[in-house]
Amino acid sequence: MLLKNRVCIVTGGSSGIGRGIALEFAHEGAHVAIVDKRESPLRGKYHETDVTTPTVSEIEKLGTQGIFLQTDVADKTQIANAIQQTVEHFGGLDILVNNAGIHIPGGSQEISIADWDSVVGVNLRGVFMSTKLAIPHLKQSKFGRIIQIASVHAYGGGAGPAYAPAKAAVVNMVRDTALEIGQYGITVNAICPGYIETAIQDYLTPEQIDEALEKTALPRFGLPRDIGRACVFLASDDAEWITGASILVDGGFAAGI
Ligand code: NDP
């Protein structure tokens, strides 16, 4: 087991990619706090159509401990409480995965300024807040790790004027944070997923989904497990000398742009 008895927080862990990360961590022996707005998993129109059980139940079936902490990561008090409760419940914190994210489709003339604030509030400000609040606890760990889930859209336009800039900012924030906290032996890296089969894709048309598959070099879309395995690697001892990096896990999507 690569993460035996490590204590992790996965934001947005009730559904999609976050659920995939939490379950791969549990497979590797970690205890996981699921920090999400609601416990029931999202069911998508195209993907994840039949997911029903809460992530914590699946974690417990794998023989490790899970806890659900109802939290809006855009709210400083709520994320501070979630981190504190995790530390009190498990006795520390080793790994933070900032995965919770939202996408509001539309260009500059469609989305409102409030929409822009919401996307940036979760996808960038929320990532900053939980990173800031977790670092004092990660300093106490011998294995401190931060993993930020960005996007292939960090590297190009086309996902709207809030989502893509917020993800690009996360990629650069990883570099800045790495310089700051390397002295404590904490690593911080980003994973940039391509198209992963989750409910976040519900806004797309079937034709747009076909186009996305054509642009993916490998002949399938990604699954939450694919991102989960990359996170296991970054959280493991094998990645102890990797920090400030952004790793594309996209089936070759970005190779064509
Ligand atoms: P999903 O919409 O399937 O799941 C996101 C989860 O995050 C949901 O459980 C959601 O809760 C939760 N969440 C959203 N906002 C908040 C919040 N403010 N506080 C706490 N929890 C919240 O998305 P994915 O799993 O697909 O996406 C996960 C991450 O991966 C996101 O950051 C996304 O941008 C990124 N990503 C996804 C890609 C993909 O193709 N799927 C590609 C590239 C990046 P609720 O059910 O209540 O909404």
Short mmCIF file of N, CA and C and ligand atoms in Angstrom, two decimals, residues 11-19 35-38 40-42 48 71-75 98-103 122-123 149-153 163 167 191-201 224, ligand 1:
data_model
loop_
_atom_site.label_atom_id
_atom_site.label_comp_id
_atom_site.label_asym_id
_atom_site.label_seq_id
_atom_site.Cartn_x
_atom_site.Cartn_y
_atom_site.Cartn_z
N THR A 11 -11.44 17.69 -1.47
CA THR A 11 -12.62 18.55 -1.64
C THR A 11 -13.38 18.09 -2.88
N GLY A 12 -14.68 18.27 -2.84
CA GLY A 12 -15.51 17.78 -3.95
C GLY A 12 -15.45 16.27 -4.08
N GLY A 13 -15.25 15.60 -2.95
CA GLY A 13 -15.03 14.14 -2.98
C GLY A 13 -16.30 13.30 -3.04
N SER A 14 -17.46 13.95 -3.05
CA SER A 14 -18.70 13.16 -3.12
C SER A 14 -18.95 12.61 -4.52
N SER A 15 -18.41 13.29 -5.53
CA SER A 15 -18.77 12.96 -6.92
C SER A 15 -17.55 12.97 -7.83
N GLY A 16 -17.74 12.37 -8.98
CA GLY A 16 -16.82 12.54 -10.10
C GLY A 16 -15.36 12.26 -9.78
N ILE A 17 -14.51 13.18 -10.20
CA ILE A 17 -13.06 13.01 -10.06
C ILE A 17 -12.67 12.90 -8.58
N GLY A 18 -13.26 13.73 -7.74
CA GLY A 18 -12.92 13.73 -6.31
C GLY A 18 -13.23 12.38 -5.68
N ARG A 19 -14.36 11.81 -6.07
CA ARG A 19 -14.73 10.48 -5.56
C ARG A 19 -13.70 9.44 -6.03
N VAL A 35 -14.80 16.50 1.76
CA VAL A 35 -15.23 17.87 2.05
C VAL A 35 -16.03 18.35 0.84
N ASP A 36 -17.34 18.43 1.00
CA ASP A 36 -18.20 18.70 -0.17
C ASP A 36 -19.46 19.37 0.32
N LYS A 37 -20.18 19.98 -0.63
CA LYS A 37 -21.42 20.66 -0.25
C LYS A 37 -22.50 19.66 0.15
N ARG A 38 -22.52 18.50 -0.50
CA ARG A 38 -23.52 17.49 -0.11
C ARG A 38 -22.93 16.10 -0.26
N SER A 40 -24.56 13.17 -1.11
CA SER A 40 -25.02 12.27 -2.18
C SER A 40 -24.30 12.59 -3.48
N PRO A 41 -23.87 11.55 -4.21
CA PRO A 41 -23.11 11.80 -5.43
C PRO A 41 -23.99 12.35 -6.56
N LEU A 42 -23.37 13.21 -7.37
CA LEU A 42 -24.06 13.74 -8.56
C LEU A 42 -24.25 12.61 -9.57
N GLU A 48 -21.74 8.71 -15.23
CA GLU A 48 -22.08 8.52 -13.82
C GLU A 48 -23.60 8.56 -13.62
N THR A 71 -19.41 21.12 3.51
CA THR A 71 -18.60 22.34 3.42
C THR A 71 -18.76 22.99 2.06
N ASP A 72 -18.89 24.32 2.06
CA ASP A 72 -18.76 25.08 0.82
C ASP A 72 -17.33 25.63 0.81
N VAL A 73 -16.52 25.15 -0.13
CA VAL A 73 -15.10 25.55 -0.11
C VAL A 73 -14.89 27.02 -0.46
N ALA A 74 -15.95 27.68 -0.91
CA ALA A 74 -15.83 29.11 -1.20
C ALA A 74 -16.00 29.96 0.06
N ASP A 75 -16.32 29.29 1.17
CA ASP A 75 -16.59 30.00 2.42
C ASP A 75 -15.44 29.76 3.41
N ASN A 98 -7.20 19.70 -3.53
CA ASN A 98 -8.22 20.69 -3.87
C ASN A 98 -8.79 20.32 -5.23
N ASN A 99 -9.92 19.64 -5.19
CA ASN A 99 -10.53 19.14 -6.42
C ASN A 99 -11.85 19.83 -6.74
N ALA A 100 -12.57 20.31 -5.71
CA ALA A 100 -13.90 20.90 -5.95
C ALA A 100 -13.79 21.99 -7.00
N GLY A 101 -14.68 21.96 -7.96
CA GLY A 101 -14.64 22.97 -9.02
C GLY A 101 -15.98 23.05 -9.70
N ILE A 102 -16.25 24.23 -10.27
CA ILE A 102 -17.50 24.39 -11.02
C ILE A 102 -17.19 25.01 -12.37
N HIS A 103 -18.09 24.77 -13.32
CA HIS A 103 -17.97 25.37 -14.65
C HIS A 103 -19.31 25.93 -15.02
N VAL A 122 -14.77 29.55 -6.28
CA VAL A 122 -14.54 28.14 -5.95
C VAL A 122 -13.20 27.68 -6.52
N ASN A 123 -12.97 27.95 -7.81
CA ASN A 123 -11.85 27.32 -8.53
C ASN A 123 -10.49 27.95 -8.25
N ILE A 149 -6.30 20.21 -8.46
CA ILE A 149 -6.86 19.72 -9.72
C ILE A 149 -7.19 20.93 -10.59
N ALA A 150 -6.36 21.16 -11.59
CA ALA A 150 -6.56 22.28 -12.52
C ALA A 150 -7.33 21.74 -13.73
N SER A 151 -6.81 21.97 -14.94
CA SER A 151 -7.49 21.50 -16.16
C SER A 151 -6.57 21.69 -17.34
N VAL A 152 -6.82 20.91 -18.38
CA VAL A 152 -6.16 21.13 -19.65
C VAL A 152 -6.48 22.54 -20.17
N HIS A 153 -7.62 23.09 -19.71
CA HIS A 153 -8.01 24.44 -20.15
C HIS A 153 -7.13 25.52 -19.52
N TYR A 163 -13.49 30.17 -16.12
CA TYR A 163 -12.96 28.83 -15.82
C TYR A 163 -11.50 28.71 -16.25
N LYS A 167 -8.14 28.29 -13.80
CA LYS A 167 -7.31 27.08 -13.82
C LYS A 167 -5.85 27.44 -14.15
N ILE A 191 -2.58 18.67 -11.18
CA ILE A 191 -2.91 17.73 -12.25
C ILE A 191 -3.90 18.43 -13.16
N CYS A 192 -3.65 18.35 -14.46
CA CYS A 192 -4.51 19.00 -15.44
C CYS A 192 -5.24 17.93 -16.24
N PRO A 193 -6.47 17.60 -15.83
CA PRO A 193 -7.20 16.56 -16.56
C PRO A 193 -7.71 17.04 -17.92
N GLY A 194 -7.81 16.09 -18.84
CA GLY A 194 -8.57 16.32 -20.07
C GLY A 194 -10.01 15.93 -19.80
N TYR A 195 -10.70 15.44 -20.84
CA TYR A 195 -12.13 15.10 -20.68
C TYR A 195 -12.24 13.85 -19.80
N ILE A 196 -12.86 14.02 -18.64
CA ILE A 196 -13.11 12.89 -17.73
C ILE A 196 -14.62 12.68 -17.65
N GLU A 197 -15.03 11.45 -17.64
CA GLU A 197 -16.46 11.12 -17.68
C GLU A 197 -17.12 11.39 -16.33
N THR A 198 -17.62 12.61 -16.15
CA THR A 198 -18.33 12.98 -14.93
C THR A 198 -19.55 13.84 -15.30
N ALA A 199 -20.33 14.17 -14.28
CA ALA A 199 -21.55 14.96 -14.50
C ALA A 199 -21.27 16.39 -14.92
N ILE A 200 -20.01 16.84 -14.76
CA ILE A 200 -19.70 18.23 -15.15
C ILE A 200 -19.90 18.42 -16.66
N GLN A 201 -19.94 17.33 -17.41
CA GLN A 201 -20.07 17.40 -18.88
C GLN A 201 -21.51 17.54 -19.34
N PRO A 224 -12.61 8.92 -13.61
CA PRO A 224 -12.10 9.46 -12.34
C PRO A 224 -10.91 8.66 -11.79
P1 NDP B 1 -18.34 17.15 -10.75
O1 NDP B 1 -19.29 18.28 -11.03
O2 NDP B 1 -18.70 15.78 -11.21
O3 NDP B 1 -18.03 17.06 -9.18
C1 NDP B 1 -17.62 18.19 -8.50
C2 NDP B 1 -17.84 17.98 -7.02
O4 NDP B 1 -17.40 19.18 -6.35
C3 NDP B 1 -19.32 17.81 -6.68
O5 NDP B 1 -19.48 16.83 -5.67
C4 NDP B 1 -19.71 19.19 -6.19
O6 NDP B 1 -20.77 19.21 -5.27
C5 NDP B 1 -18.43 19.62 -5.51
N1 NDP B 1 -18.40 21.07 -5.34
C6 NDP B 1 -18.68 22.02 -6.27
N2 NDP B 1 -18.60 23.23 -5.72
C7 NDP B 1 -18.27 23.06 -4.42
C8 NDP B 1 -18.08 23.92 -3.32
N3 NDP B 1 -18.22 25.25 -3.46
N4 NDP B 1 -17.75 23.40 -2.12
C9 NDP B 1 -17.64 22.06 -1.96
N5 NDP B 1 -17.83 21.19 -2.96
C10 NDP B 1 -18.16 21.68 -4.17
O7 NDP B 1 -16.98 17.63 -11.39
P2 NDP B 1 -15.67 16.80 -11.79
O8 NDP B 1 -15.49 15.69 -10.86
O9 NDP B 1 -15.69 16.56 -13.24
O10 NDP B 1 -14.56 17.91 -11.55
C11 NDP B 1 -13.65 17.90 -10.45
C12 NDP B 1 -12.55 18.88 -10.72
O11 NDP B 1 -11.87 18.50 -11.92
C13 NDP B 1 -13.02 20.31 -10.94
O12 NDP B 1 -12.10 21.20 -10.35
C14 NDP B 1 -12.99 20.45 -12.45
O13 NDP B 1 -12.82 21.78 -12.86
C15 NDP B 1 -11.79 19.59 -12.80
N6 NDP B 1 -11.76 19.12 -14.17
C16 NDP B 1 -12.71 18.24 -14.64
C17 NDP B 1 -12.63 17.77 -15.93
C18 NDP B 1 -13.60 16.79 -16.48
O14 NDP B 1 -13.53 16.52 -17.70
N7 NDP B 1 -14.50 16.21 -15.72
C19 NDP B 1 -11.57 18.21 -16.84
C20 NDP B 1 -10.64 19.14 -16.24
C21 NDP B 1 -10.74 19.56 -14.96
P3 NDP B 1 -22.31 19.39 -5.73
O15 NDP B 1 -22.76 18.02 -6.07
O16 NDP B 1 -23.03 19.90 -4.52
O17 NDP B 1 -22.33 20.34 -6.86
#
